[in-house]
mmCIF file of N, CA and C in Angstrom:
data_model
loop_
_atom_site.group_PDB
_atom_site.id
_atom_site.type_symbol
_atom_site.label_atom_id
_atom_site.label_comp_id
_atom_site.label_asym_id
_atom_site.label_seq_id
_atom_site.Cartn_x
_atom_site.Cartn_y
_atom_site.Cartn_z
ATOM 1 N N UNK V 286 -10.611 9.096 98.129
ATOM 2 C CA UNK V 286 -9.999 10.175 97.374
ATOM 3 C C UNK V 286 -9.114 9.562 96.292
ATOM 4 N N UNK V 287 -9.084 9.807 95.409
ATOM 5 C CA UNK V 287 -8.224 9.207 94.015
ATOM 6 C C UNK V 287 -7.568 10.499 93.554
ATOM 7 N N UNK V 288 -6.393 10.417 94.419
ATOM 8 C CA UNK V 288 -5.399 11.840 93.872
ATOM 9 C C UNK V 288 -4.195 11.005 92.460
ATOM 10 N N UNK V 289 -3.554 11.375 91.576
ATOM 11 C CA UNK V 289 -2.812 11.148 90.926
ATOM 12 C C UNK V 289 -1.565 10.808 91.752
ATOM 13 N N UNK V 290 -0.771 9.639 91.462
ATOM 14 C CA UNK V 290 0.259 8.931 92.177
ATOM 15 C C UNK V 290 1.212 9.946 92.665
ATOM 16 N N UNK V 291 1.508 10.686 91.693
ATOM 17 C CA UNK V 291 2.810 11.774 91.824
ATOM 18 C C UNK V 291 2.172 12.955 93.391
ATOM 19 N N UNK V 292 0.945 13.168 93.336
ATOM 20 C CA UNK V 292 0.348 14.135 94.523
ATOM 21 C C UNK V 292 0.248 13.121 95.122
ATOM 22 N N UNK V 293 0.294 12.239 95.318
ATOM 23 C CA UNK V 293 -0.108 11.278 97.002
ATOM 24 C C UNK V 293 1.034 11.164 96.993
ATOM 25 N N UNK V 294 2.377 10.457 96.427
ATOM 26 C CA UNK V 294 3.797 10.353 97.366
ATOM 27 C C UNK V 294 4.457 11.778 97.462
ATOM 28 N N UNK V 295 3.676 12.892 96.755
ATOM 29 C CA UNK V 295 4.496 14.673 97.732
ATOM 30 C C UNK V 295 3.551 14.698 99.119
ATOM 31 N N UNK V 296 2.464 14.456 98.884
ATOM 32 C CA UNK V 296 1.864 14.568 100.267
ATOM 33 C C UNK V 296 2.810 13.892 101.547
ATOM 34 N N UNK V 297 2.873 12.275 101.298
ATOM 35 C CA UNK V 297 3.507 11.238 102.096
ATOM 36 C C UNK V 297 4.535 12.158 102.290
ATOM 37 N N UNK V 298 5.853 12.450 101.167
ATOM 38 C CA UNK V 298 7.001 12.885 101.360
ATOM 39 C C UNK V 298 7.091 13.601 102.701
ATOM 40 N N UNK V 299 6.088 14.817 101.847
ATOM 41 C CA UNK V 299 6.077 16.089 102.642
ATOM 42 C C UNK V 299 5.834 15.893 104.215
ATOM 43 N N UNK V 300 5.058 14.605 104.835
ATOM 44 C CA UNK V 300 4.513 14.594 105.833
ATOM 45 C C UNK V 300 6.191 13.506 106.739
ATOM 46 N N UNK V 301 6.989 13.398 105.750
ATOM 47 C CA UNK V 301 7.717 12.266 106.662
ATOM 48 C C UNK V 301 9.005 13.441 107.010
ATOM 49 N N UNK V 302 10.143 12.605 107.496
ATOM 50 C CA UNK V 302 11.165 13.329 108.054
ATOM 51 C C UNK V 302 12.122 12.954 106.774
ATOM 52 N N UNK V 303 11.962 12.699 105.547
ATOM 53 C CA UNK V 303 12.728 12.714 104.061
ATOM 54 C C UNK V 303 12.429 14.012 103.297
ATOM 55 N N UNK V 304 11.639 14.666 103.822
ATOM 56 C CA UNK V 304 10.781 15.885 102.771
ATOM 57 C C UNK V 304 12.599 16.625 102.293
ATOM 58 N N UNK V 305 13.319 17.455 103.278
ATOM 59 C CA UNK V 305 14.473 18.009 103.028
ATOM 60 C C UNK V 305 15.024 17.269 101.580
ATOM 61 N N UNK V 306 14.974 16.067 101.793
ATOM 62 C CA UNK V 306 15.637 15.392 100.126
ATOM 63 C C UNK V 306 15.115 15.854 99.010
ATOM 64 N N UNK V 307 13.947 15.772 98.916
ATOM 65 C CA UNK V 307 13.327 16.883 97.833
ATOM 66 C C UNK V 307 13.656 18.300 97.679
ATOM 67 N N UNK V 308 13.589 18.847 98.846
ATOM 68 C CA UNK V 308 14.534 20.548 98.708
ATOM 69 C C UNK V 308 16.105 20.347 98.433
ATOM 70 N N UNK V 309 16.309 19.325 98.821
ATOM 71 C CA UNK V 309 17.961 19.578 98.808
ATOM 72 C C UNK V 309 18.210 19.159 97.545
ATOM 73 N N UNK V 310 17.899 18.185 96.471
ATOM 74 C CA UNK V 310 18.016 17.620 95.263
ATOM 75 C C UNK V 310 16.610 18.007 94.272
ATOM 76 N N UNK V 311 16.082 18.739 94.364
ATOM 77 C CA UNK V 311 15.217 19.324 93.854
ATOM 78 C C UNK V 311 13.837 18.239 93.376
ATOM 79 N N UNK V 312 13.848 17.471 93.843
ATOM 80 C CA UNK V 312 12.988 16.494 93.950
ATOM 81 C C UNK V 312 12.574 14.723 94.187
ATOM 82 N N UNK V 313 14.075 14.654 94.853
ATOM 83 C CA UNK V 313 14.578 13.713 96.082
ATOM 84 C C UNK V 313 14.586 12.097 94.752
ATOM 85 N N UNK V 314 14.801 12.405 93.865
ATOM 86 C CA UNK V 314 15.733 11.347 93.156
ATOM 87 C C UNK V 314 16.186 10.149 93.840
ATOM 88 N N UNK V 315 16.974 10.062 95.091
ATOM 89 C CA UNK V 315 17.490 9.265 95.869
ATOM 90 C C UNK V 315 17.022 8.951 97.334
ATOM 91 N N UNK V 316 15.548 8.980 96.935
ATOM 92 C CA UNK V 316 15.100 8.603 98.302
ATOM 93 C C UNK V 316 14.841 6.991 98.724
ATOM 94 N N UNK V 317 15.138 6.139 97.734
ATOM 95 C CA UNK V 317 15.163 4.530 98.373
ATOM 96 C C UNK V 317 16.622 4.510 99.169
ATOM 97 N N UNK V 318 17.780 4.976 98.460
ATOM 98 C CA UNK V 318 19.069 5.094 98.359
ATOM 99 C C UNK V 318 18.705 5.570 100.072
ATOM 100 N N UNK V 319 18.464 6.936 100.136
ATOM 101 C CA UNK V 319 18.808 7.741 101.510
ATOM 102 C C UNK V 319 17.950 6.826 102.727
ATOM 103 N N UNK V 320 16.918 6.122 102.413
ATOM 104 C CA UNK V 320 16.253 5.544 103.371
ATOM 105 C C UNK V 320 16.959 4.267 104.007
ATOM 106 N N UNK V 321 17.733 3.068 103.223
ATOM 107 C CA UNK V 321 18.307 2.662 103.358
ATOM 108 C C UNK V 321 19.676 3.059 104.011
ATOM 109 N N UNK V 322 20.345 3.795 103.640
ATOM 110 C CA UNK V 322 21.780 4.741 105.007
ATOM 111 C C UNK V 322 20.863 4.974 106.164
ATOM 112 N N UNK V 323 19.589 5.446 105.795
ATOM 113 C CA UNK V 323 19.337 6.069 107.415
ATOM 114 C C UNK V 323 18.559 4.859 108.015
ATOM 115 N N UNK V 324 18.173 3.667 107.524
ATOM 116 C CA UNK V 324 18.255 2.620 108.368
ATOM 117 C C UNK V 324 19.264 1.621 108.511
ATOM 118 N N UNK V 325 20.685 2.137 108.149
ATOM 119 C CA UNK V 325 21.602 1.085 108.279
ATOM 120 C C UNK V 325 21.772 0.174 107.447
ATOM 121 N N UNK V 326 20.897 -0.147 106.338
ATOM 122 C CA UNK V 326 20.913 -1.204 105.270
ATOM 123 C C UNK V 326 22.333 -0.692 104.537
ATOM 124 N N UNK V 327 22.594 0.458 104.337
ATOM 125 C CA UNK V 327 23.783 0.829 103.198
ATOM 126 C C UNK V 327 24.452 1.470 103.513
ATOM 127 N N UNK V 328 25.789 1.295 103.833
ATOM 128 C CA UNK V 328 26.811 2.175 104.655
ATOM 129 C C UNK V 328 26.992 3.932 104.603
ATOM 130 N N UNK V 329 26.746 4.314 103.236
ATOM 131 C CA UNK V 329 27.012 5.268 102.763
ATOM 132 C C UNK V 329 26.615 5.313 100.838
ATOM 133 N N UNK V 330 26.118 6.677 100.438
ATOM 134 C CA UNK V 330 25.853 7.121 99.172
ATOM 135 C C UNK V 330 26.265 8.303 99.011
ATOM 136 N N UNK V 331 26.591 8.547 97.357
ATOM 137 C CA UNK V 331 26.779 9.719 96.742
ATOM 138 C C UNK V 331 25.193 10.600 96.553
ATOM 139 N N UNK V 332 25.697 11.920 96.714
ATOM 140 C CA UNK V 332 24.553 13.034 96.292
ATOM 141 C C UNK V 332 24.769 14.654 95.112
ATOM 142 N N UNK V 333 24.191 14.630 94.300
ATOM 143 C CA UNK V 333 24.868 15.571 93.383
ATOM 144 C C UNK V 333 23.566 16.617 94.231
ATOM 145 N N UNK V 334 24.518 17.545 94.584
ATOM 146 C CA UNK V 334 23.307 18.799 95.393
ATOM 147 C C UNK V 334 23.698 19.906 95.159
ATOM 148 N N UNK V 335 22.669 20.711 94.252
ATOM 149 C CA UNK V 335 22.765 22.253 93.506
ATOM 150 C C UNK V 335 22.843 23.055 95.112
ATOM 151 N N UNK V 336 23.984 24.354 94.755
ATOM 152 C CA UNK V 336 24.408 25.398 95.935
ATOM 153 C C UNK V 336 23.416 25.393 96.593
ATOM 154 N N UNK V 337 22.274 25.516 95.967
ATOM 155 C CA UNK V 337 21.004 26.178 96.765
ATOM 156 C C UNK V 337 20.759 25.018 97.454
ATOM 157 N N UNK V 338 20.587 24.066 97.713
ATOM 158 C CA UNK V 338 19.806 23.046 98.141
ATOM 159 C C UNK V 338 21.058 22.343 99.818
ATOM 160 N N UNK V 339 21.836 23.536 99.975
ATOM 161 C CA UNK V 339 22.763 23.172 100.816
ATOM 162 C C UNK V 339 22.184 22.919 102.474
ATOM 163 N N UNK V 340 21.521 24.268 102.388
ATOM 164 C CA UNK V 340 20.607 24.317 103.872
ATOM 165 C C UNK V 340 20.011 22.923 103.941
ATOM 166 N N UNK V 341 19.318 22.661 103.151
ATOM 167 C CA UNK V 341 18.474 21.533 103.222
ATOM 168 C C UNK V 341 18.851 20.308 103.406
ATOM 169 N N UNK V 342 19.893 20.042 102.798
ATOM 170 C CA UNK V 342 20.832 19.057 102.846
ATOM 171 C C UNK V 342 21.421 18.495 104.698
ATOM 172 N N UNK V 343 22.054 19.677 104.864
ATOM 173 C CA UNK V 343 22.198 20.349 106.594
ATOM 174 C C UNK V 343 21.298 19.717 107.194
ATOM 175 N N UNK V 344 19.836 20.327 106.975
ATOM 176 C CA UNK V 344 18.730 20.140 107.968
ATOM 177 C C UNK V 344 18.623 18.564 107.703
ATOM 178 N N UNK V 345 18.708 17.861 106.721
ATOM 179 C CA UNK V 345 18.226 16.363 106.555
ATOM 180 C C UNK V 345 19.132 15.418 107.491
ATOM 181 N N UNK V 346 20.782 15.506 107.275
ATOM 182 C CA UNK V 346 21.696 15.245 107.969
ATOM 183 C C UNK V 346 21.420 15.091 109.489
ATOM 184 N N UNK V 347 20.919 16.535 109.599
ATOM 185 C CA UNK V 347 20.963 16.572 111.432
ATOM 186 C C UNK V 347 20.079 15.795 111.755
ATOM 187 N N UNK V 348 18.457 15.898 110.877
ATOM 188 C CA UNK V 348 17.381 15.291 111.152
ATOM 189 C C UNK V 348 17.580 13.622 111.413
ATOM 190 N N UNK V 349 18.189 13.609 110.226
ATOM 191 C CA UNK V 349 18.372 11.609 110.411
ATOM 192 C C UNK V 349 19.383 11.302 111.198
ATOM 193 N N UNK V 350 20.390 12.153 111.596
ATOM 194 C CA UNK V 350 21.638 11.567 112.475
ATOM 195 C C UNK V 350 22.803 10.897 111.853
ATOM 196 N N UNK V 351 22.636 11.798 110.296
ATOM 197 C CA UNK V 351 24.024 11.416 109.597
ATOM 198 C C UNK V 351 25.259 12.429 109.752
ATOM 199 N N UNK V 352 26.009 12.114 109.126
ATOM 200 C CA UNK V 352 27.074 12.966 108.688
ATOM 201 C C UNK V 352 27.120 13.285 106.849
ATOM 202 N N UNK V 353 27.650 14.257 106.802
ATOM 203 C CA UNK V 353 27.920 14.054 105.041
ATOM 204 C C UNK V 353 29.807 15.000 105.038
ATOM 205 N N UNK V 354 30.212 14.446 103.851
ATOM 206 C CA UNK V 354 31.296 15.003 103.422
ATOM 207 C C UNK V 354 30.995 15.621 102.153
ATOM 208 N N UNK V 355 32.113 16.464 101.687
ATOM 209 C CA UNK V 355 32.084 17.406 100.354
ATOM 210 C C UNK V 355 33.673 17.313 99.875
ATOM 211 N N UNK V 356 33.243 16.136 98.690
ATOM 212 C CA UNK V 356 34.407 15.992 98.339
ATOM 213 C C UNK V 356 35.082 16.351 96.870
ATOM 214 N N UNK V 357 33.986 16.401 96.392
ATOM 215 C CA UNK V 357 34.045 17.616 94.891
ATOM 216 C C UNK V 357 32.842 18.494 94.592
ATOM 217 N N UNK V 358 32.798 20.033 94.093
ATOM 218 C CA UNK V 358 32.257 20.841 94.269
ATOM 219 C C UNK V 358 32.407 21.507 92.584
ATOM 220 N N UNK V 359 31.251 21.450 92.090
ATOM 221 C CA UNK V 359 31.367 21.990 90.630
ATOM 222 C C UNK V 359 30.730 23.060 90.777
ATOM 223 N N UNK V 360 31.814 24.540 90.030
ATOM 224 C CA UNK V 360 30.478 25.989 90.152
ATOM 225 C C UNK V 360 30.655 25.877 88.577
ATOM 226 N N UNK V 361 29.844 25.666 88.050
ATOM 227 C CA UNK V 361 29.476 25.705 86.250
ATOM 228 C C UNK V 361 29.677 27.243 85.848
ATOM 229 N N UNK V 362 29.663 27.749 86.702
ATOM 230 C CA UNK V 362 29.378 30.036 86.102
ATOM 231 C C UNK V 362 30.556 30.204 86.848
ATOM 232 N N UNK V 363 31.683 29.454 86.880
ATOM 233 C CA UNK V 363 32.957 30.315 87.076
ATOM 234 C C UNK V 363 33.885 30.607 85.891
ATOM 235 N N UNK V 364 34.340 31.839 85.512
ATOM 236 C CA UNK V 364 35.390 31.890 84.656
ATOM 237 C C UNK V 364 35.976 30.953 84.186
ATOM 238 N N UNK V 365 36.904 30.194 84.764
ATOM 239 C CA UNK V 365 37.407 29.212 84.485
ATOM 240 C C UNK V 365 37.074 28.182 83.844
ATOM 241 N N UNK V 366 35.597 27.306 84.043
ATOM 242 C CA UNK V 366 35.336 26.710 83.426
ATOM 243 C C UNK V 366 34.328 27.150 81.447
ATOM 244 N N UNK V 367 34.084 28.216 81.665
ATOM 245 C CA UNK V 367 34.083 29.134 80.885
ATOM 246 C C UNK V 367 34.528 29.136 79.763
ATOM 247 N N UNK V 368 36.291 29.233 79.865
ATOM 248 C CA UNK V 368 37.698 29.244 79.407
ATOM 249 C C UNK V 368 37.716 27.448 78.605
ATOM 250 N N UNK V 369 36.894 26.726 78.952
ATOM 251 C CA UNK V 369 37.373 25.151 78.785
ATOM 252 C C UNK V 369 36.483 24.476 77.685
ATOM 253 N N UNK V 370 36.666 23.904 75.996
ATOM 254 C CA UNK V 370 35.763 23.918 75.199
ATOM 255 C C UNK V 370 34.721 23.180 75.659
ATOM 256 N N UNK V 371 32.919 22.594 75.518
ATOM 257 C CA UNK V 371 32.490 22.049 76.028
ATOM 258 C C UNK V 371 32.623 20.651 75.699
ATOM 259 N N UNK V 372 33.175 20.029 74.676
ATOM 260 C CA UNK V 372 33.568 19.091 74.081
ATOM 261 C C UNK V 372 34.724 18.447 75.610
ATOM 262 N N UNK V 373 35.237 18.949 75.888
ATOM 263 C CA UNK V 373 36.519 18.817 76.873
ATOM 264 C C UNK V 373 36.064 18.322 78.209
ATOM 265 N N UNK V 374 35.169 18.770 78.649
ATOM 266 C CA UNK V 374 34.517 18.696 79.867
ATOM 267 C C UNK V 374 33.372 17.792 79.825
ATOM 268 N N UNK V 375 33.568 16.602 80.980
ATOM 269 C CA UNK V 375 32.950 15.607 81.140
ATOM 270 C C UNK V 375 31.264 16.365 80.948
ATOM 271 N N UNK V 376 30.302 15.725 80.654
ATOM 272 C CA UNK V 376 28.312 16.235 81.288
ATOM 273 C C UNK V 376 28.172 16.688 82.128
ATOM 274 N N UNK V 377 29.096 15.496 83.461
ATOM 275 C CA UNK V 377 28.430 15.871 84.856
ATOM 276 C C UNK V 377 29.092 17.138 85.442
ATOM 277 N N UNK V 378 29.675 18.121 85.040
ATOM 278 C CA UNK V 378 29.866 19.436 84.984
ATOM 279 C C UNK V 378 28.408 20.228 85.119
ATOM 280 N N UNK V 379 27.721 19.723 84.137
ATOM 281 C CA UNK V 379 26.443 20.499 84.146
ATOM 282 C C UNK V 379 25.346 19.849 85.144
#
């Protein structure tokens, strides 16, 4: 079978216990990164994870036998930031 690279590693993904990284980051960006924590190679990593992708996040955690913390939380559609020119405000806001 000669599927295109990008459909054979969603298949793999989809079939391993990493798939959640793709739901939780919308298409798992940091999956050398996360494989490495969950075999102990790397103590700990950062994750930028849209509201929606929270469940998923959850389910990956429990699945691999991590923990995660939440230590800054950007809502881009609040008033407040709104109020702030975009010039002013770092990218990773968005």
């Amino acid at each position: 079978m000669n599927l295109p690279a990008t459909e054979a590693v969603e298949r793999e993904l989809r079939a391993s216990r990493y798939w959640n990284l793709a739901e939780a980051t919308r298409g798992g960006a940091q999956l050398p990164t996360l494989i490495a924590v969950a075999n102990g190679l790397k103590p700990a990593m950062d994750l930028w994870v849209p509201r929606d992708g929270w469940p998923a996040l959850r389910a990956l955690a429990k699945t691999l036998g991590l923990v995660h913390h939440v230590d800054t939380c950007f809502d881009r559609f609040s008033p407040q930031i709104a109020q702030v020119p975009p010039r002013a405000v770092a990218k990773s806001r968005w």
